[in-house]
Amino acid sequence: MDKTVEKVILVGVETEDNYLRFDGSMKELANLTKTAQGEVVFSLTQKRPKLDRQTVIGKGKVEELVQLVDAYEADTVIFNHELSPRQNQLIVDALGVKVIDRVQLILDIFAMRARSKEGKLQVELAQLNYLLPRLVGQGKQLSRLGGGIGTRGPGETKLESDRRHIRDKITAIKRELKEVTAHRERSRQKRRSSDLFQIGLIGYTNAGKSTILNMLTTAGTYSEDQLFATLDPLTKKWQLPQGMIVTLTDTVGFIQDLPTQLIEAFQSTLEESRNMDLLLHVVDASAEDRLQHEQTVVELLNDLDLEQIPVLTVYNKSDQVDKDEFIPTLFPNTLISAKSARGKEELTKAVRAKMMELLVPYEFDISSDQGQNLSELTRHTLLLSESFEDSKNAYHVKGFAPKNSKWVR
């Protein structure tokens, strides 16, 4: 049975605090709604010094919104601001339709996208934590929801259960998450002890991280022109042209005003990035709000204490910008198109150059009967040259290796 697309009215208030990024934020809200399979039928915006304490938009605008909901036969109203339980209740009483905010919308998309057990548990935990204080007096509204945007995940019956049941559920999920996280930590330790150079892909949502992962490896991950297409950290092996094997980890996309519940819920997703030797910060070079996107990622990296990890900025989607007029703002960087044939070659070259700065140079001889050592050296280090010297009956090798590697003498 085809699920009918929900008609959605977006509501945003431009204030003294958000006017610089307001337009971009509303555009992003429309994209998020589309990703959550909703159709935006109208966007109601207003300017005021600060949000109305009771209804965010004030009494007059609420009356206007009532008429708009009626005129457009809207199913859902989505606010571009986090609503308090009280605000949500007052607006629902006035409109008589489902009302959700930006946080619930993002949580909803996360519920759609999560694939792994950990991802699903993280989403459910964030949703339940968010909904717990909003359960008071919501019985009527929740029984009216009947599915759709903002209601995926825990499910209607769980939401209508009493608060104690939800608290028990939260405790159970936290316990289960501990076990899953411990398992992931064991996998991480294994990777760390194997001397592999680890590269993490980070960046604003929809910048092209998964496309780059697919281009460099045979990962075949879900990469679509949608917000939050990737939610679960995915690690793949990438073999460089010289033979060295490194790991590439894709992570969830960052977004401005990322709700704190989500930063906490996805701490483990971003936790993967803590152990990286190099981060590739993928930026959509063609995005209108490119500078804002860059700033959001840099600030979040600082919040997560990841600023000490070396970063190479990868400006992606060069096919959609004028290369001669493009001015990069983050350094070091490279400008590529992950969709072009040359993109892989250009990115590989830039990553290799950055790795040479981070690794330790070596130069020594390997005797001809140590063939096994030579092939190991090729896989675990960046081997630049090898030449056989008859006089020594040995291979003279030069290259770069991780500093803890047994090859660094």
C-alpha positions as MATLAB code, in Angstrom:
seq = 'MDKTVEKVILVGVETEDNYLRFDGSMKELANLTKTAQGEVVFSLTQKRPKLDRQTVIGKGKVEELVQLVDAYEADTVIFNHELSPRQNQLIVDALGVKVIDRVQLILDIFAMRARSKEGKLQVELAQLNYLLPRLVGQGKQLSRLGGGIGTRGPGETKLESDRRHIRDKITAIKRELKEVTAHRERSRQKRRSSDLFQIGLIGYTNAGKSTILNMLTTAGTYSEDQLFATLDPLTKKWQLPQGMIVTLTDTVGFIQDLPTQLIEAFQSTLEESRNMDLLLHVVDASAEDRLQHEQTVVELLNDLDLEQIPVLTVYNKSDQVDKDEFIPTLFPNTLISAKSARGKEELTKAVRAKMMELLVPYEFDISSDQGQNLSELTRHTLLLSESFEDSKNAYHVKGFAPKNSKWVR';
ca = [
       0.000    0.000    0.000;
       1.425    3.410   -0.984;
       1.888    5.757    1.917;
       0.464    9.144    1.034;
       2.951   12.002    1.272;
       2.239   14.292    4.203;
       1.538   17.942    3.440;
       3.764   20.069    5.631;
       3.812   23.750    6.613;
       7.186   25.014    7.827;
       7.404   27.749   10.464;
      10.477   29.854   11.240;
      11.158   33.029   13.183;
      14.055   35.310   12.271;
      15.454   36.857   15.465;
      18.419   38.997   16.506;
      20.269   35.767   17.317;
      19.765   33.830   14.078;
      19.304   36.360   11.247;
      22.665   35.620    9.630;
      21.915   31.960    9.050;
      18.104   32.084    8.980;
      17.563   31.674    5.223;
      20.017   28.794    4.991;
      18.446   27.146    8.013;
      14.936   27.338    6.495;
      16.232   25.899    3.218;
      17.821   23.083    5.164;
      14.535   22.461    7.014;
      12.790   22.096    3.642;
      15.454   19.584    2.535;
      15.113   17.671    5.797;
      11.336   17.518    5.294;
      11.815   16.180    1.770;
      14.257   13.566    3.086;
      11.599   12.545    5.646;
       9.190   12.100    2.709;
       7.069   15.165    3.365;
       5.864   17.772    0.851;
       6.290   21.417    1.853;
       3.090   23.248    0.858;
       3.841   26.551    2.591;
       6.589   28.253    4.567;
       5.515   30.775    7.200;
       8.264   33.112    8.403;
       8.285   36.209   10.536;
      10.773   38.652   12.079;
      10.679   39.467   15.756;
      13.340   40.427   18.350;
      12.945   37.099   20.177;
      10.699   34.028   20.200;
       7.309   34.268   21.895;
       7.518   32.395   25.204;
       4.134   30.720   24.811;
       3.741   29.906   21.112;
       7.086   30.927   19.521;
       5.253   32.993   16.863;
       2.700   34.954   18.922;
      -1.093   34.936   19.015;
      -1.722   36.721   15.700;
       0.549   34.395   13.738;
      -1.020   31.334   15.377;
      -4.409   32.495   14.040;
      -2.860   32.945   10.594;
      -1.340   29.459   10.873;
      -4.771   27.977   11.729;
      -6.121   29.401    8.446;
      -3.106   28.178    6.453;
      -3.451   24.641    7.845;
      -7.080   24.710    6.746;
      -6.430   26.255    3.326;
      -3.604   23.875    2.403;
      -5.148   20.845    4.161;
      -1.829   20.368    5.937;
      -1.207   17.206    7.960;
       1.838   18.434    9.849;
       3.420   21.699   11.002;
       7.188   21.697   11.524;
       8.883   24.441   13.549;
      12.496   25.360   12.824;
      13.050   25.796   16.581;
      13.071   23.377   19.471;
       9.665   23.537   21.154;
       9.224   23.133   24.895;
       6.531   20.621   25.964;
       4.284   23.560   26.967;
       4.742   25.393   23.636;
       4.044   22.220   21.707;
       0.849   21.591   23.668;
      -0.495   25.150   23.175;
       0.197   25.073   19.419;
      -1.368   21.602   18.990;
      -4.487   22.727   20.873;
      -4.806   25.725   18.536;
      -4.109   23.922   15.248;
      -5.588   20.478   15.769;
      -2.891   18.804   13.658;
       0.457   17.177   14.394;
       3.167   19.659   15.410;
       6.843   18.687   15.567;
      10.097   20.619   15.736;
      13.448   20.462   13.977;
      14.890   18.047   16.566;
      12.055   15.543   16.120;
      12.381   15.806   12.349;
      16.110   15.014   12.476;
      15.497   12.151   14.909;
      12.869   10.833   12.518;
      15.320   10.797    9.592;
      17.869    9.090   11.815;
      15.246    6.408   12.577;
      14.717    5.875    8.830;
      18.418    5.705    8.014;
      19.931    3.705   10.880;
      20.983    0.256    9.687;
      23.221   -1.297   12.341;
      22.041   -2.511   15.719;
      24.013    0.254   17.433;
      22.607    2.935   15.122;
      19.028    1.842   15.801;
      19.601    1.724   19.566;
      21.201    5.181   19.551;
      18.224    6.643   17.663;
      15.676    5.012   19.917;
      17.490    6.263   23.015;
      17.586    9.834   21.674;
      13.896    9.694   20.717;
      12.757    8.341   24.060;
      14.858   10.896   25.976;
      13.371   13.646   23.840;
       9.793   12.447   24.193;
       9.809   11.659   27.926;
       9.219   15.249   29.138;
       6.728   15.752   26.302;
       4.419   12.914   27.319;
       2.447   14.945   29.843;
      -1.003   15.573   28.437;
      -0.043   14.265   25.025;
      -2.272   11.206   25.151;
      -4.863   12.667   22.782;
      -2.294   14.027   20.348;
      -0.298   10.787   20.243;
      -3.346    8.650   19.595;
      -4.172   11.000   16.698;
      -0.704   10.749   15.147;
      -1.158    7.423   13.427;
       2.347    7.230   11.971;
       4.175    9.502    9.550;
       6.850   12.170    9.966;
       8.093   12.510   13.522;
       6.608    9.203   14.686;
       9.010    6.632   13.267;
      11.191    4.702   15.653;
       9.873    3.794   19.081;
       6.308    3.454   17.786;
       2.957    4.723   18.986;
       2.263    2.093   21.649;
       5.551    2.760   23.421;
       4.890    6.496   23.421;
       1.464    6.032   24.990;
       2.881    3.793   27.716;
       3.453    5.356   31.067;
       6.644    7.212   31.880;
       8.004    4.413   34.050;
       7.848    2.030   31.121;
       9.813    4.516   29.004;
      12.389    4.997   31.755;
      12.808    1.202   32.002;
      13.215    1.064   28.235;
      15.892    3.802   28.342;
      17.812    1.863   31.024;
      17.606   -1.350   28.975;
      18.830    0.397   25.799;
      21.764    1.974   27.657;
      22.756   -1.467   28.951;
      22.530   -2.997   25.477;
      24.470   -0.097   23.983;
      27.300   -0.692   26.454;
      27.655   -4.244   25.158;
      27.551   -3.161   21.503;
      30.055   -0.358   22.181;
      32.396   -2.800   23.949;
      32.287   -5.038   20.870;
      33.088   -2.062   18.610;
      35.948   -1.069   20.914;
      37.411   -4.588   20.565;
      37.288   -4.263   16.752;
      38.951   -0.874   17.049;
      41.746   -2.213   19.274;
      42.317   -4.963   16.725;
      42.669   -2.400   13.938;
      44.975   -0.278   16.075;
      47.239   -3.195   16.926;
      47.526   -4.098   13.254;
      49.545   -0.910   12.533;
      47.082    0.172    9.860;
      46.998    3.875    9.000;
      43.431    5.048    9.696;
      41.631    7.746    7.736;
      38.246    9.176    8.741;
      35.758   10.911    6.430;
      33.937   13.776    8.123;
      31.940   16.723    6.854;
      28.605   18.444    6.560;
      25.718   16.209    5.640;
      25.359   15.589    1.886;
      28.901   16.791    1.060;
      29.716   13.514   -0.713;
      31.523   11.418    1.920;
      29.862    8.128    0.971;
      30.458    8.802   -2.731;
      34.167    9.288   -1.985;
      34.254    6.093    0.094;
      32.663    4.205   -2.816;
      35.114    5.779   -5.258;
      38.217    4.812   -3.276;
      37.048    1.384   -2.103;
      34.532   -1.180   -3.284;
      32.300   -0.335   -0.325;
      29.049    0.095   -2.239;
      27.558    2.166    0.610;
      24.278    3.989    0.340;
      25.164    7.312   -1.270;
      22.289    9.460   -2.401;
      21.716   13.183   -2.720;
      19.907   13.216    0.616;
      20.603   14.565    4.054;
      21.935   12.010    6.533;
      22.271    9.226    3.973;
      24.879    7.602    6.248;
      24.232    7.008    9.906;
      26.372    4.061   10.829;
      30.152    4.281   10.898;
      31.466    2.072    8.144;
      35.123    1.074    7.867;
      36.623   -0.284    4.650;
      40.118   -1.111    3.473;
      41.660    1.036    0.755;
      44.772   -0.104   -1.076;
      46.919    2.742   -2.357;
      48.534    2.401   -5.808;
      51.935    1.627   -4.193;
      50.371   -1.286   -2.296;
      49.917    0.199    1.192;
      46.623   -0.752    2.858;
      44.844    1.886    4.962;
      41.361    1.980    6.488;
      38.666    4.505    5.566;
      35.801    5.223    7.967;
      32.664    7.044    6.865;
      30.693    8.893    9.559;
      27.339   10.591   10.019;
      27.091   14.050    8.444;
      27.288   17.144   10.622;
      24.566   19.797   10.535;
      24.291   23.296   11.984;
      22.425   23.573   15.284;
      22.838   19.818   15.720;
      20.646   19.118   18.753;
      22.611   18.165   21.866;
      20.559   14.957   22.146;
      21.994   13.899   18.804;
      25.583   14.757   19.664;
      25.198   12.586   22.756;
      23.319    9.837   20.950;
      25.878    9.644   18.181;
      28.929   10.120   20.345;
      29.987    6.580   19.488;
      29.624    7.233   15.763;
      31.932   10.200   16.058;
      33.987    8.285   18.639;
      35.361    6.309   15.690;
      37.062    9.496   14.520;
      39.071    9.865   17.754;
      41.530    7.157   16.754;
      42.136    8.371   13.216;
      45.594    9.291   11.953;
      44.104   11.660    9.367;
      40.682   13.207    8.827;
      39.388   14.042    5.356;
      36.993   16.957    5.781;
      34.707   16.707    2.751;
      33.103   20.023    1.747;
      30.489   20.580   -0.959;
      32.328   23.254   -2.973;
      29.077   24.246   -4.715;
      26.975   24.773   -1.552;
      25.565   28.282   -1.147;
      26.275   28.177    2.597;
      29.709   26.607    2.193;
      31.423   28.850    4.767;
      28.692   28.166    7.320;
      29.022   24.412    6.684;
      32.799   24.561    7.147;
      32.439   26.545   10.370;
      29.851   24.088   11.750;
      32.184   21.128   11.199;
      35.247   22.900   12.617;
      33.296   23.958   15.731;
      31.916   20.460   16.272;
      35.408   18.969   15.909;
      36.546   21.326   18.675;
      33.545   20.379   20.841;
      34.440   16.712   20.438;
      38.145   17.304   21.188;
      39.202   16.149   17.737;
      41.032   19.331   16.714;
      44.450   17.759   17.353;
      44.001   15.221   14.511;
      45.557   16.308   11.169;
      42.950   17.335    8.563;
      43.017   17.468    4.759;
      40.057   19.406    3.346;
      38.550   17.801    0.241;
      36.501   20.287   -1.753;
      34.112   18.011   -3.645;
      31.705   18.662   -6.571;
      34.259   20.734   -8.522;
      32.158   19.996  -11.636;
      29.525   22.350  -10.202;
      31.799   25.366   -9.621;
      34.036   27.587  -11.758;
      37.493   26.251  -10.866;
      39.212   29.541  -11.766;
      36.961   31.565   -9.482;
      36.793   29.104   -6.590;
      38.579   30.410   -3.465;
      39.323   27.784   -0.788;
      39.137   28.854    2.842;
      40.566   25.823    4.659;
      44.128   24.540    4.220;
      45.663   22.165    3.249;
      43.091   21.217    0.623;
      42.397   19.615   -2.731;
      39.566   20.339   -5.200;
      38.005   17.283   -6.876;
      34.830   15.808   -8.294;
      34.115   12.361   -6.847;
      31.960   11.699   -9.906;
      34.769   12.309  -12.431;
      37.352    9.818  -13.669;
      40.225   12.008  -12.462;
      38.746   12.560   -9.003;
      40.176    9.353   -7.560;
      43.657   10.033   -8.935;
      43.708   13.641   -7.648;
      42.464   12.699   -4.185;
      44.872    9.767   -3.882;
      47.773   12.067   -4.768;
      46.724   14.655   -2.147;
      46.209   12.018    0.574;
      49.586   10.427   -0.220;
      51.348   13.807    0.048;
      49.669   14.481    3.416;
      50.578   11.013    4.689;
      54.237   11.594    3.826;
      54.176   14.606    6.170;
      52.724   12.506    8.993;
      54.726    9.296    8.620;
      58.375    8.681    9.485;
      60.883    8.209    6.612;
      62.959    5.008    6.424;
      65.767    3.724    4.234;
      67.492    0.334    4.643;
      68.389   -2.952    2.921;
      66.395   -6.190    2.895;
      68.386   -9.284    1.932;
      67.111  -11.212   -1.071;
      66.016  -14.181    1.044;
      63.652  -11.902    3.049;
      60.935  -11.738    0.370;
      58.212  -12.026    2.982;
      59.489   -8.844    4.665;
      59.418   -6.978    1.369;
      55.787   -7.853    0.671;
      54.840   -6.927    4.266;
      56.651   -3.616    3.870;
      54.667   -2.932    0.688;
      51.346   -3.529    2.440;
      52.041   -1.726    5.736;
      54.143    1.262    4.668;
      54.273    3.817    1.890;
      57.055    2.235   -0.166;
      58.494    4.846   -2.540;
      61.316    2.885   -4.139;
      62.975   -0.514   -4.120;
      66.062   -1.441   -6.123;
      68.055   -4.657   -6.140;
      71.776   -4.231   -5.504;
      73.836   -7.149   -6.797;
      76.901   -6.286   -4.718;
      74.887   -6.645   -1.485;
      72.456   -9.308   -2.769;
      69.735   -7.155   -1.175;
      66.876   -4.792   -1.938;
      67.473   -1.148   -1.060;
      64.146    0.296    0.089;
      62.953    3.836    0.811;
      59.612    4.997    2.094;
      57.486    6.210    4.985;
      56.026    4.198    7.882;
      53.769    4.847   10.913;
      55.895    5.976   13.864;
      55.042    2.922   16.019;
      55.816    0.566   13.183;
      58.560   -2.057   13.473;
      60.009   -0.656   10.232;
      61.042    2.598   11.865;
      64.572    2.109   13.126;
];
